[in-house]
Amino acid sequence: MDFIGENLVPGQLGHFFILISLIASLAATVAYFFSAQKTNPDDKLKWRNLARIFFIAETISIVSIFAILFFIISNHLFEYKYAWQHSSRSLEMKYLLSCFWEGQEGSFLLWSFWHCILGLVIMKKEKLWEAPVMTVVSFMQFCLATMIAGIAFLNLKIGSNPFVLLRNELEAPIFSRPDYLMMVQDGNDLNPLLQNYWMVIHPPVLFLGFAATLIPFAYAISGLWKRDFTGWVKPALPWALFAAAVLGLGIAMGAAWAYESLNFGGYWAWDPVENASLVPWLILIAGIHTMLIFRHTGNALRASFLFILLSFLLVLYSTYLTRSGDLQETSVHAFTDLGMKWQLRTFLLLFLLPSAIFYIQRYKNIPFIKKEEESSSREFLMFIGSLVFFLSALTIILMTSLPVINKIASAFAGEGTELFKPLAFGEDTAFAYNRIQIFVAIIIGLLTAISQYFKYKSTPKAFVTRKLLYPAIASVVIGALILAFGNINYDEYGIGYLGAIWFAIVAAVFTIIANAAYIWIGLKGKLKISGGSIAHLGFGLMLLGVLISSSKKEVLSYNTSGILINFGKESKEKPGENLTLIKGVRTDMGKYWVTYEKEESHPEKPLWFYHLRFETKDGKENFVLKPNAFVNYKGNEGLMANPDAKHYWSHDIFTYITSLPDPEKNKDTASFRTETIKVGDTLFYSKGYAVLDNINSRDNIPQPGFKPTDSATIATLKVYAKSQSLFTMEPLLVNKGGQLSSYPDTLIAENLVVQLQNIRGNEAEFGIKESDSVMQYVTLKAYNFPYINLLWLGILIMVVGLIMSTIRRVQLNRVPVHKI
């Protein structure tokens, strides 16, 4: 059957380039492998040149696939499932790129694209290590190419192709018609939570960070493979620093997106997908410090191999966790299962097994110094810090993997048997993590503060005491002032946890002051060589921002309206901490008056922005926040909401919608009752009474569509509510061509509708209706986040410090070895 309107050429080209990518990446892997294995220089060169051709072909293929897929999405070619599933005609242009990373296929493609760019850099800059390193990179490219291949082999599906046609993937009667595209008028749209500017830039940066972790891993594997156990560290160190900077920035962007788009009330919730990106970063930071130890002392080489290998392996494990579907019930933004669990597991094992075998086989041959480090040396403190990072990451990944651990255990023991009871965190998942990580923060804060004051190999105690004395005194004083006047009394989990928070705050202050002093005194203000200290200073600011903004986060929206919303048993929202705002009614919220003024709908989507006016009671501030919310949009059950915040240098006012009237449960079944009264008489309703103030009639209405004989009558009612509020209602009755049309007035705050039905002399006939369905309201959650900008500033400074260190290491690597 010939289908009308289908544009099959882009898909055919896409299939072609996917095939080229698959073949070229495998060919590049083989050619680079032979180049690395050959001992004859001419043979090495021939294989290397051939490998380069294949890798460039792979790069061209990936770029072409990317461009074709963007063409399909941007031109709304809904005959392709990927365009239909992840985009729509109403989607703003700036979010079209976000459609790529909503789907698994597009995110694999993005990952592969960054490998191509990094591979080209290695081909241009690297000489000695190109062949073994690019063997690993090319093999990774081959594995990623299989993820978008979409090939069926021996009843197994290998990958998911982004160019499949909608009619071949979905079963529906319309696909039996040649003109089915006439009925596919629009796509399924992009998840509204991803329609945020952070989701345009966060995934590319994060995936660049993931891709960059491959490079130091490839150097480490090459070192083990070629038995050059020490030479790999020098070229790998700048790459490790670059990967840490970019991956850290990507994680921070994700936190900023969560802060602006997710309604869990913050920037970090220990969500499994968040943890899956954090853990490789922690291990990578540990590996960077052990590599620095080795470069200066010759120690910690075995640990460097371990941490660098694990950093990338944990990226792959995180990929499995977030894409296998195992975390769908525990994560707000994990991918759904595309039926590729076995492929994801194979992907992980293809890198895990060779790495483990190489490391175990070569372990005894890796050089190490038998003499233990002095406890008064910089390398000793750095190693302890690396070990703490490692143990922290191990704890987080084990806790994150509980759903997987439970599945494995239940498979052996049998579900529902007494042999196995699923492990769980309890009701407070965040505290389960925080009560461990708070002590990690204390230790790392202290080590980050003092380690740079120590010298490698050995440091006189008097020297350290003298250098650290003034920073320590200043830190204790400033920390004490923060604790004394900052009102940090977060005792929700007891005095012990509060004490740990206090200690961590002082440690963070110590980190900031000690590193700032070291830049000024130890390095004499030479910023060019201060990358490490700047990164540590930024880490201290970030830590202080986390501690203060989280421990002093204040609920502003305590219920003063008297309207309690039942959020259901599964909700963590507390009715007493949510304020219901009735439209048009100014409501008391602490130091603010808050008024729900109006709502503004998206022109093409079931999405509403709620205008909430905040006025301080002293009259000094007046601003409007516009959080949005939507119900049952794109298959999501219940209410979904995007927060809005007012930013100050010292705090944020953070708001989001927690409840809206349900239109299905809020249908109007009330009817009008009729009453006839004269001017000055009273009408009663359940919440008060209304007095007919006057009746005004007018002929010759000066409006288009009215004749001179037409007339209009308006009745003015003064409404006295039991709440002691006074309102005015003005229902209208129009006589147009002898036909009476009534225009009722609605008093939302009182759930009251009044209709002027007739006028007989000085008497007016009214229809009165009371109905809960006329009340328009939103329920609001509002927080005060104090000093959250310390967090964002700290992250930015830390990333800048890591980039400075990367540049410094690249410059040092250009210096001949004997001059280092």
mmCIF file of C-alpha atoms in Angstrom, residues 4 60 160 165 172 189 240 260 281 286 331 392 400 403 496 498 514 593 697 706 765 782 813:
data_model
loop_
_atom_site.group_PDB
_atom_site.id
_atom_site.type_symbol
_atom_site.label_atom_id
_atom_site.label_comp_id
_atom_site.label_asym_id
_atom_site.label_seq_id
_atom_site.Cartn_x
_atom_site.Cartn_y
_atom_site.Cartn_z
ATOM 1 C CA ILE A 4 -0.191 9.429 1.194
ATOM 2 C CA ILE A 60 30.324 12.325 9.865
ATOM 3 C CA SER A 160 16.031 1.214 19.315
ATOM 4 C CA LEU A 165 7.733 4.766 11.307
ATOM 5 C CA ALA A 172 -4.510 1.167 15.305
ATOM 6 C CA ASP A 189 4.351 16.838 22.878
ATOM 7 C CA ALA A 240 40.250 13.988 34.473
ATOM 8 C CA GLU A 260 12.839 25.719 38.958
ATOM 9 C CA TRP A 281 31.885 12.630 39.994
ATOM 10 C CA ALA A 286 39.047 10.918 44.472
ATOM 11 C CA SER A 331 12.764 8.364 40.354
ATOM 12 C CA SER A 392 30.683 8.288 50.327
ATOM 13 C CA THR A 400 20.430 3.994 45.196
ATOM 14 C CA PRO A 403 15.449 -1.564 43.950
ATOM 15 C CA GLY A 496 22.803 15.171 67.657
ATOM 16 C CA LEU A 498 21.762 19.632 64.804
ATOM 17 C CA ALA A 514 41.866 28.695 54.879
ATOM 18 C CA TRP A 593 -0.606 39.545 51.959
ATOM 19 C CA SER A 697 -32.770 50.897 34.191
ATOM 20 C CA PHE A 706 -28.706 47.374 20.426
ATOM 21 C CA GLU A 765 -37.169 38.809 41.025
ATOM 22 C CA ALA A 782 5.830 28.702 49.799
ATOM 23 C CA ASN A 813 52.520 18.668 30.006
#
